[in-house]
Structure formats: C-alpha cells, structure tokens
Amino acid sequence: MIFMLAGTSDARELAIKIEESGWKVIATVVTETAAKSLREAGISTNVGRLTAEQMAQFIKDHHLQAIVDASHPFAEEASKNALAAASIAKIPYIRYERASQSFTHPLVTVVQDYEEAAALAAKKRGVIMLTTGSKTLGIFTKYLLGLENTRVLARMLPRVDNMEKCQALGVAQKDIIAMQGPFSKELNVALIYQYNVTLMITKESGKVGSVDEKLEAAFECGIETIMIARPKVKYENMHSDFEGIIQELSSKLESEEE
C-alpha cells in the first residue's frame, strides 16, 4: 500500500492512476472537503495534519511501502515532514509536483516569499486582490490594512474558519471574495472589473493551479501582478507527470522485493 500526501486537485487523478497500476493508496489530506473527493473515487483517506513522527508511526501501523508526496507546491512543511518520515520508516519517497512555469512580462514581478510580496504591495497600494489563500493572510493584513489609498480583497475558499480568520484580522465582509475554483480567465476578468482591482498577488502554483488564467486576465485588464516563487525544497525522486511516478514506484518496490 502507498501513502500519499494529496494536497492538489490533480493528486486525486494520480491516486486513481496508482490504484489502476496495481497498488492500493491511502491518502492523507487536511480538510474534509478534500477527503470527500478522494473517497468518492474509492481512495482510502486520513484527515488531519501529521508531524514527521506521526507520519512514520502511521506508515508502520499500516505497513505502507512508499510515500508519494503530491502536496501543494507551497506546502513545504508537509513535504519536509514526508521526507523525514520516509527516512525514519526507511521506505522510498517519491515527489509529484506540477511543472513549474517561467513568467517574463513587464506587468509581472516575481518575489521570493510572502513578506517580500506584502512589502512590495505596500509600496504600490491601490485595490489589491489576494489569491494566495488564508494561511498567510496575516502577513498581508499586517503590511496593507489601514494604508492610505489601499483596499485589500481576500479571495479564498468559502469555509467558516476562513471567514473567522478574516474577521479576526480585520478584513471587512465587503472585501471577502469567498469562492471555490477553478476560475476561468473570464471570471478573473469579471472580478477585476467588478472590484476595480489594480494589483493582483498570486503564487506560482503551476498550470493546474490556474496561474495562466489569472495572468491572462491581469494582462487583458492591464493590471500588475506580484507572483510568489515556489519554495526551494530539496526533493528526492521528483517527477512532473504521472507516468514518471508509476515507473519510480515500480523500480523502487520491485528492487526491494528482489
């Protein structure tokens, strides 16, 4: 059985592909919504964040053979825990990550982290749409809320905990865009015009993460984008396609059996 960190929309399809190739999968996710999608596909699922030690114990308890880390490109802590757990449990670690994209455009500024993005946005001001999720919202509110000539729009999943976080951080209800993607270019354009957005902040999540649609919309509307580069994690056995994962599993697990 394979232990999978399933933190992206394409992780579900990868889990199905792995099971079709002859291995059972047990996936770990953070939310019940993600778990429901996997369970509907017949994938066994565990819900909750796990430390490296908890992952290693889970692997031992369930006699798991390998870790496939298909967590989000920005979930670096989860990946580091998975790498450590694989080392503790002495099983193969394999990384699936959406192909990265390079963006060179006069309206795009690439920065290295959330703090840099927030500091740059504070200089630019205007109507700023955040498409970076709720986890790092506090960084942006610290830099941006209360600034003159600045409005912060928080676009995020319509979950109760997200709304409570917005309230706690001082984000007004009229500045919350609570929607679940994927977002087409047309919808992104509509939101930009509806709110008179002058600056968008996003993450380099990859094509499946709808980065293209966000950028195409921003270009069409002539607004600037601050893009946060992916975290630099030293992965092992990384692939950006499903076939590479299947081949890696076959190689690793067959060599162990010999």
mmCIF file of C-alpha atoms in Angstrom, residues 9-255:
data_model
loop_
_atom_site.group_PDB
_atom_site.id
_atom_site.type_symbol
_atom_site.label_atom_id
_atom_site.label_comp_id
_atom_site.label_asym_id
_atom_site.label_seq_id
_atom_site.Cartn_x
_atom_site.Cartn_y
_atom_site.Cartn_z
ATOM 1 C CA SER A 9 -6.605 18.909 -7.458
ATOM 2 C CA ASP A 10 -4.534 16.619 -9.664
ATOM 3 C CA ALA A 11 -3.484 14.422 -6.712
ATOM 4 C CA ARG A 12 -6.862 12.687 -6.904
ATOM 5 C CA GLU A 13 -6.219 11.666 -10.510
ATOM 6 C CA LEU A 14 -2.743 10.457 -9.583
ATOM 7 C CA ALA A 15 -4.166 8.347 -6.744
ATOM 8 C CA ILE A 16 -6.603 6.735 -9.173
ATOM 9 C CA LYS A 17 -3.753 6.096 -11.636
ATOM 10 C CA ILE A 18 -1.645 4.430 -8.933
ATOM 11 C CA GLU A 19 -4.520 2.146 -7.934
ATOM 12 C CA GLU A 20 -5.157 1.274 -11.583
ATOM 13 C CA SER A 21 -1.493 0.267 -11.769
ATOM 14 C CA GLY A 22 -1.939 -2.323 -9.022
ATOM 15 C CA TRP A 23 -1.189 -0.611 -5.701
ATOM 16 C CA LYS A 24 -3.668 0.404 -3.039
ATOM 17 C CA VAL A 25 -3.442 4.011 -1.853
ATOM 18 C CA ILE A 26 -4.179 5.608 1.491
ATOM 19 C CA ALA A 27 -4.172 9.375 1.170
ATOM 20 C CA THR A 28 -3.763 11.997 3.859
ATOM 21 C CA VAL A 29 -5.436 15.398 3.458
ATOM 22 C CA VAL A 30 -6.079 18.430 5.642
ATOM 23 C CA THR A 31 -9.786 19.074 5.010
ATOM 24 C CA GLU A 32 -12.959 17.003 4.918
ATOM 25 C CA THR A 33 -13.788 18.525 1.517
ATOM 26 C CA ALA A 34 -10.603 17.068 0.020
ATOM 27 C CA ALA A 35 -11.289 13.748 1.758
ATOM 28 C CA LYS A 36 -14.795 13.554 0.300
ATOM 29 C CA SER A 37 -13.497 13.964 -3.259
ATOM 30 C CA LEU A 38 -10.974 11.147 -2.771
ATOM 31 C CA ARG A 39 -13.448 8.829 -1.058
ATOM 32 C CA GLU A 40 -15.894 9.297 -3.922
ATOM 33 C CA ALA A 41 -13.142 7.883 -6.142
ATOM 34 C CA GLY A 42 -12.737 4.905 -3.793
ATOM 35 C CA ILE A 43 -9.474 6.117 -2.232
ATOM 36 C CA SER A 44 -8.942 5.408 1.492
ATOM 37 C CA THR A 45 -8.330 8.713 3.261
ATOM 38 C CA ASN A 46 -6.936 10.054 6.528
ATOM 39 C CA VAL A 47 -7.810 13.624 7.566
ATOM 40 C CA GLY A 48 -5.504 15.831 9.622
ATOM 41 C CA ARG A 49 -2.032 17.377 9.682
ATOM 42 C CA LEU A 50 0.743 14.951 10.642
ATOM 43 C CA THR A 51 4.203 15.608 12.009
ATOM 44 C CA ALA A 52 7.136 13.599 10.648
ATOM 45 C CA GLU A 53 6.977 11.286 13.674
ATOM 46 C CA GLN A 54 3.220 10.807 13.305
ATOM 47 C CA MET A 55 3.651 10.012 9.601
ATOM 48 C CA ALA A 56 6.356 7.467 10.408
ATOM 49 C CA GLN A 57 4.122 5.804 13.002
ATOM 50 C CA PHE A 58 1.189 5.808 10.564
ATOM 51 C CA ILE A 59 3.408 4.145 7.969
ATOM 52 C CA LYS A 60 4.471 1.497 10.468
ATOM 53 C CA ASP A 61 0.932 0.833 11.711
ATOM 54 C CA HIS A 62 -0.408 0.368 8.172
ATOM 55 C CA HIS A 63 2.637 -1.455 6.740
ATOM 56 C CA LEU A 64 2.994 1.105 3.949
ATOM 57 C CA GLN A 65 5.609 0.562 1.242
ATOM 58 C CA ALA A 66 6.343 4.061 -0.095
ATOM 59 C CA ILE A 67 5.423 7.733 0.187
ATOM 60 C CA VAL A 68 4.152 9.652 -2.829
ATOM 61 C CA ASP A 69 4.205 13.324 -1.921
ATOM 62 C CA ALA A 70 1.643 15.124 -4.080
ATOM 63 C CA SER A 71 1.173 18.007 -1.669
ATOM 64 C CA HIS A 72 0.778 21.575 -2.932
ATOM 65 C CA PRO A 73 3.970 23.231 -4.247
ATOM 66 C CA PHE A 74 3.718 25.740 -1.389
ATOM 67 C CA ALA A 75 3.129 23.154 1.368
ATOM 68 C CA GLU A 76 6.852 22.947 2.120
ATOM 69 C CA GLU A 77 6.356 21.912 5.753
ATOM 70 C CA ALA A 78 4.292 18.896 4.720
ATOM 71 C CA SER A 79 6.951 17.869 2.191
ATOM 72 C CA LYS A 80 9.759 18.224 4.722
ATOM 73 C CA ASN A 81 7.780 16.080 7.179
ATOM 74 C CA ALA A 82 7.204 13.453 4.475
ATOM 75 C CA LEU A 83 10.908 13.360 3.606
ATOM 76 C CA ALA A 84 11.790 12.920 7.270
ATOM 77 C CA ALA A 85 9.099 10.266 7.778
ATOM 78 C CA ALA A 86 10.372 8.263 4.804
ATOM 79 C CA SER A 87 13.859 8.367 6.300
ATOM 80 C CA ILE A 88 12.617 7.275 9.741
ATOM 81 C CA ALA A 89 10.442 4.490 8.303
ATOM 82 C CA LYS A 90 13.117 3.504 5.759
ATOM 83 C CA ILE A 91 10.766 3.476 2.778
ATOM 84 C CA PRO A 92 11.080 5.207 -0.634
ATOM 85 C CA TYR A 93 9.984 8.839 -1.008
ATOM 86 C CA ILE A 94 8.717 9.995 -4.422
ATOM 87 C CA ARG A 95 7.658 13.558 -5.214
ATOM 88 C CA TYR A 96 4.975 14.572 -7.697
ATOM 89 C CA GLU A 97 4.929 18.288 -8.481
ATOM 90 C CA ARG A 98 3.213 20.217 -11.223
ATOM 91 C CA ALA A 99 5.634 21.514 -13.806
ATOM 92 C CA SER A 100 6.930 24.960 -12.972
ATOM 93 C CA GLN A 101 6.389 27.829 -15.380
ATOM 94 C CA SER A 102 8.589 30.808 -16.183
ATOM 95 C CA PHE A 103 6.953 34.193 -16.470
ATOM 96 C CA THR A 104 8.630 37.175 -18.127
ATOM 97 C CA HIS A 105 6.316 40.108 -18.649
ATOM 98 C CA PRO A 106 6.533 43.830 -17.847
ATOM 99 C CA LEU A 107 3.402 43.552 -15.687
ATOM 100 C CA VAL A 108 4.748 40.637 -13.588
ATOM 101 C CA THR A 109 7.170 40.962 -10.682
ATOM 102 C CA VAL A 110 8.438 37.697 -9.195
ATOM 103 C CA VAL A 111 9.336 37.739 -5.487
ATOM 104 C CA GLN A 112 10.764 35.045 -3.223
ATOM 105 C CA ASP A 113 8.275 34.951 -0.349
ATOM 106 C CA TYR A 114 5.071 36.346 1.142
ATOM 107 C CA GLU A 115 6.819 39.040 3.179
ATOM 108 C CA GLU A 116 8.509 40.428 0.071
ATOM 109 C CA ALA A 117 5.202 40.360 -1.785
ATOM 110 C CA ALA A 118 3.408 42.212 1.001
ATOM 111 C CA ALA A 119 6.156 44.836 1.335
ATOM 112 C CA LEU A 120 6.129 45.499 -2.426
ATOM 113 C CA ALA A 121 2.333 45.735 -2.469
ATOM 114 C CA ALA A 122 2.505 48.264 0.358
ATOM 115 C CA LYS A 123 4.613 50.500 -1.887
ATOM 116 C CA LYS A 124 2.281 50.131 -4.863
ATOM 117 C CA ARG A 125 -1.046 50.385 -2.954
ATOM 118 C CA GLY A 126 -4.380 50.594 -4.804
ATOM 119 C CA VAL A 127 -7.029 47.853 -4.913
ATOM 120 C CA ILE A 128 -5.115 44.653 -4.200
ATOM 121 C CA MET A 129 -6.638 41.214 -4.821
ATOM 122 C CA LEU A 130 -5.005 38.394 -2.884
ATOM 123 C CA THR A 131 -5.296 34.949 -4.490
ATOM 124 C CA THR A 132 -2.844 33.393 -2.040
ATOM 125 C CA GLY A 133 -5.271 31.640 0.319
ATOM 126 C CA SER A 134 -5.967 32.076 4.012
ATOM 127 C CA LYS A 135 -2.846 30.559 5.564
ATOM 128 C CA THR A 136 -0.661 33.638 5.022
ATOM 129 C CA LEU A 137 -3.404 36.261 5.129
ATOM 130 C CA GLY A 138 -1.988 37.721 8.340
ATOM 131 C CA ILE A 139 1.239 38.699 6.579
ATOM 132 C CA PHE A 140 -0.653 40.806 4.065
ATOM 133 C CA THR A 141 -3.032 42.399 6.558
ATOM 134 C CA LYS A 142 -0.051 43.391 8.709
ATOM 135 C CA TYR A 143 1.504 45.311 5.822
ATOM 136 C CA LEU A 144 -1.579 46.551 3.980
ATOM 137 C CA LEU A 145 -4.619 47.135 6.193
ATOM 138 C CA GLY A 146 -5.014 50.755 7.151
ATOM 139 C CA LEU A 147 -2.752 52.095 4.421
ATOM 140 C CA GLU A 148 -3.986 55.208 2.672
ATOM 141 C CA ASN A 149 -5.425 54.607 -0.821
ATOM 142 C CA THR A 150 -5.340 50.846 -0.274
ATOM 143 C CA ARG A 151 -8.085 48.232 -0.342
ATOM 144 C CA VAL A 152 -7.330 44.561 0.313
ATOM 145 C CA LEU A 153 -9.564 41.935 -1.302
ATOM 146 C CA ALA A 154 -9.142 38.432 0.112
ATOM 147 C CA ARG A 155 -10.190 35.708 -2.324
ATOM 148 C CA MET A 156 -10.383 32.337 -0.610
ATOM 149 C CA LEU A 157 -12.396 29.169 -0.095
ATOM 150 C CA PRO A 158 -15.867 29.713 1.426
ATOM 151 C CA ARG A 159 -15.124 27.961 4.726
ATOM 152 C CA VAL A 160 -16.226 29.018 8.201
ATOM 153 C CA ASP A 161 -12.670 29.050 9.567
ATOM 154 C CA ASN A 162 -11.565 31.326 6.720
ATOM 155 C CA MET A 163 -14.357 33.784 7.452
ATOM 156 C CA GLU A 164 -13.467 33.744 11.148
ATOM 157 C CA LYS A 165 -9.838 34.401 10.280
ATOM 158 C CA CYS A 166 -10.813 37.367 8.108
ATOM 159 C CA GLN A 167 -12.873 38.778 10.958
ATOM 160 C CA ALA A 168 -10.052 38.311 13.453
ATOM 161 C CA LEU A 169 -7.563 40.046 11.132
ATOM 162 C CA GLY A 170 -9.874 42.955 10.400
ATOM 163 C CA VAL A 171 -10.825 42.159 6.794
ATOM 164 C CA ALA A 172 -14.247 43.666 6.117
ATOM 165 C CA GLN A 173 -17.016 41.432 4.769
ATOM 166 C CA LYS A 174 -17.280 43.573 1.627
ATOM 167 C CA ASP A 175 -13.620 42.771 0.926
ATOM 168 C CA ILE A 176 -14.000 38.976 1.080
ATOM 169 C CA ILE A 177 -14.463 37.024 -2.152
ATOM 170 C CA ALA A 178 -15.480 33.580 -0.871
ATOM 171 C CA MET A 179 -15.452 31.262 -3.873
ATOM 172 C CA GLN A 180 -14.099 27.868 -4.850
ATOM 173 C CA GLY A 181 -12.256 27.482 -8.143
ATOM 174 C CA PRO A 182 -11.186 26.628 -10.702
ATOM 175 C CA PHE A 183 -11.529 30.174 -12.039
ATOM 176 C CA SER A 184 -11.664 30.768 -15.773
ATOM 177 C CA LYS A 185 -9.945 33.731 -17.373
ATOM 178 C CA GLU A 186 -13.375 35.274 -17.969
ATOM 179 C CA LEU A 187 -14.333 35.023 -14.293
ATOM 180 C CA ASN A 188 -10.996 36.500 -13.231
ATOM 181 C CA VAL A 189 -11.551 39.391 -15.655
ATOM 182 C CA ALA A 190 -15.060 39.928 -14.291
ATOM 183 C CA LEU A 191 -13.766 40.081 -10.706
ATOM 184 C CA ILE A 192 -11.017 42.525 -11.662
ATOM 185 C CA TYR A 193 -13.542 44.868 -13.299
ATOM 186 C CA GLN A 194 -16.178 44.410 -10.580
ATOM 187 C CA TYR A 195 -13.792 45.478 -7.822
ATOM 188 C CA ASN A 196 -11.622 47.850 -9.893
ATOM 189 C CA VAL A 197 -8.540 45.800 -8.998
ATOM 190 C CA THR A 198 -5.212 47.486 -9.742
ATOM 191 C CA LEU A 199 -2.835 44.812 -8.397
ATOM 192 C CA MET A 200 -3.071 41.039 -8.035
ATOM 193 C CA ILE A 201 -0.916 38.839 -5.817
ATOM 194 C CA THR A 202 -0.649 35.142 -6.679
ATOM 195 C CA LYS A 203 1.586 32.097 -6.261
ATOM 196 C CA GLU A 204 3.472 30.147 -8.913
ATOM 197 C CA SER A 205 1.365 27.025 -8.418
ATOM 198 C CA GLY A 206 1.546 25.695 -11.981
ATOM 199 C CA LYS A 207 -0.899 25.274 -14.844
ATOM 200 C CA VAL A 208 -3.320 23.071 -12.884
ATOM 201 C CA GLY A 209 -3.361 25.761 -10.204
ATOM 202 C CA SER A 210 -4.900 28.168 -12.744
ATOM 203 C CA VAL A 211 -1.944 30.547 -12.765
ATOM 204 C CA ASP A 212 -2.283 31.021 -16.518
ATOM 205 C CA GLU A 213 -5.925 32.075 -16.234
ATOM 206 C CA LYS A 214 -5.101 34.624 -13.538
ATOM 207 C CA LEU A 215 -2.243 36.104 -15.525
ATOM 208 C CA GLU A 216 -4.130 36.165 -18.799
ATOM 209 C CA ALA A 217 -6.913 38.049 -17.049
ATOM 210 C CA ALA A 218 -4.468 40.507 -15.471
ATOM 211 C CA PHE A 219 -2.750 41.120 -18.822
ATOM 212 C CA GLU A 220 -6.067 41.678 -20.573
ATOM 213 C CA CYS A 221 -7.073 44.201 -17.913
ATOM 214 C CA GLY A 222 -3.644 45.832 -17.890
ATOM 215 C CA ILE A 223 -3.013 45.393 -14.163
ATOM 216 C CA GLU A 224 0.197 44.449 -12.383
ATOM 217 C CA THR A 225 0.790 41.059 -10.751
ATOM 218 C CA ILE A 226 3.140 40.136 -7.936
ATOM 219 C CA MET A 227 3.997 36.441 -8.204
ATOM 220 C CA ILE A 228 5.493 34.487 -5.312
ATOM 221 C CA ALA A 229 8.069 31.933 -6.449
ATOM 222 C CA ARG A 230 7.876 28.359 -5.233
ATOM 223 C CA PRO A 231 9.706 27.464 -2.030
ATOM 224 C CA LYS A 232 13.080 25.806 -2.548
ATOM 225 C CA VAL A 233 12.872 22.297 -1.095
ATOM 226 C CA LYS A 234 15.480 19.601 -1.807
ATOM 227 C CA TYR A 235 13.154 16.880 -3.043
ATOM 228 C CA GLU A 236 14.116 13.317 -3.886
ATOM 229 C CA ASN A 237 12.880 11.388 -6.924
ATOM 230 C CA MET A 238 10.781 14.258 -8.312
ATOM 231 C CA HIS A 239 8.503 13.908 -11.347
ATOM 232 C CA SER A 240 6.018 16.221 -13.051
ATOM 233 C CA ASP A 241 3.997 13.537 -14.808
ATOM 234 C CA PHE A 242 2.015 10.527 -13.622
ATOM 235 C CA GLU A 243 3.984 8.034 -15.710
ATOM 236 C CA GLY A 244 7.198 9.050 -14.000
ATOM 237 C CA ILE A 245 5.628 8.335 -10.609
ATOM 238 C CA ILE A 246 4.375 4.917 -11.713
ATOM 239 C CA GLN A 247 7.769 3.984 -13.157
ATOM 240 C CA GLU A 248 9.517 5.174 -9.991
ATOM 241 C CA LEU A 249 7.175 3.107 -7.812
ATOM 242 C CA SER A 250 7.748 0.058 -9.966
ATOM 243 C CA SER A 251 11.505 0.493 -9.807
ATOM 244 C CA LYS A 252 11.687 1.162 -6.066
ATOM 245 C CA LEU A 253 9.260 -1.506 -4.914
ATOM 246 C CA GLU A 254 10.433 -4.231 -7.299
ATOM 247 C CA SER A 255 14.062 -3.703 -6.272
#
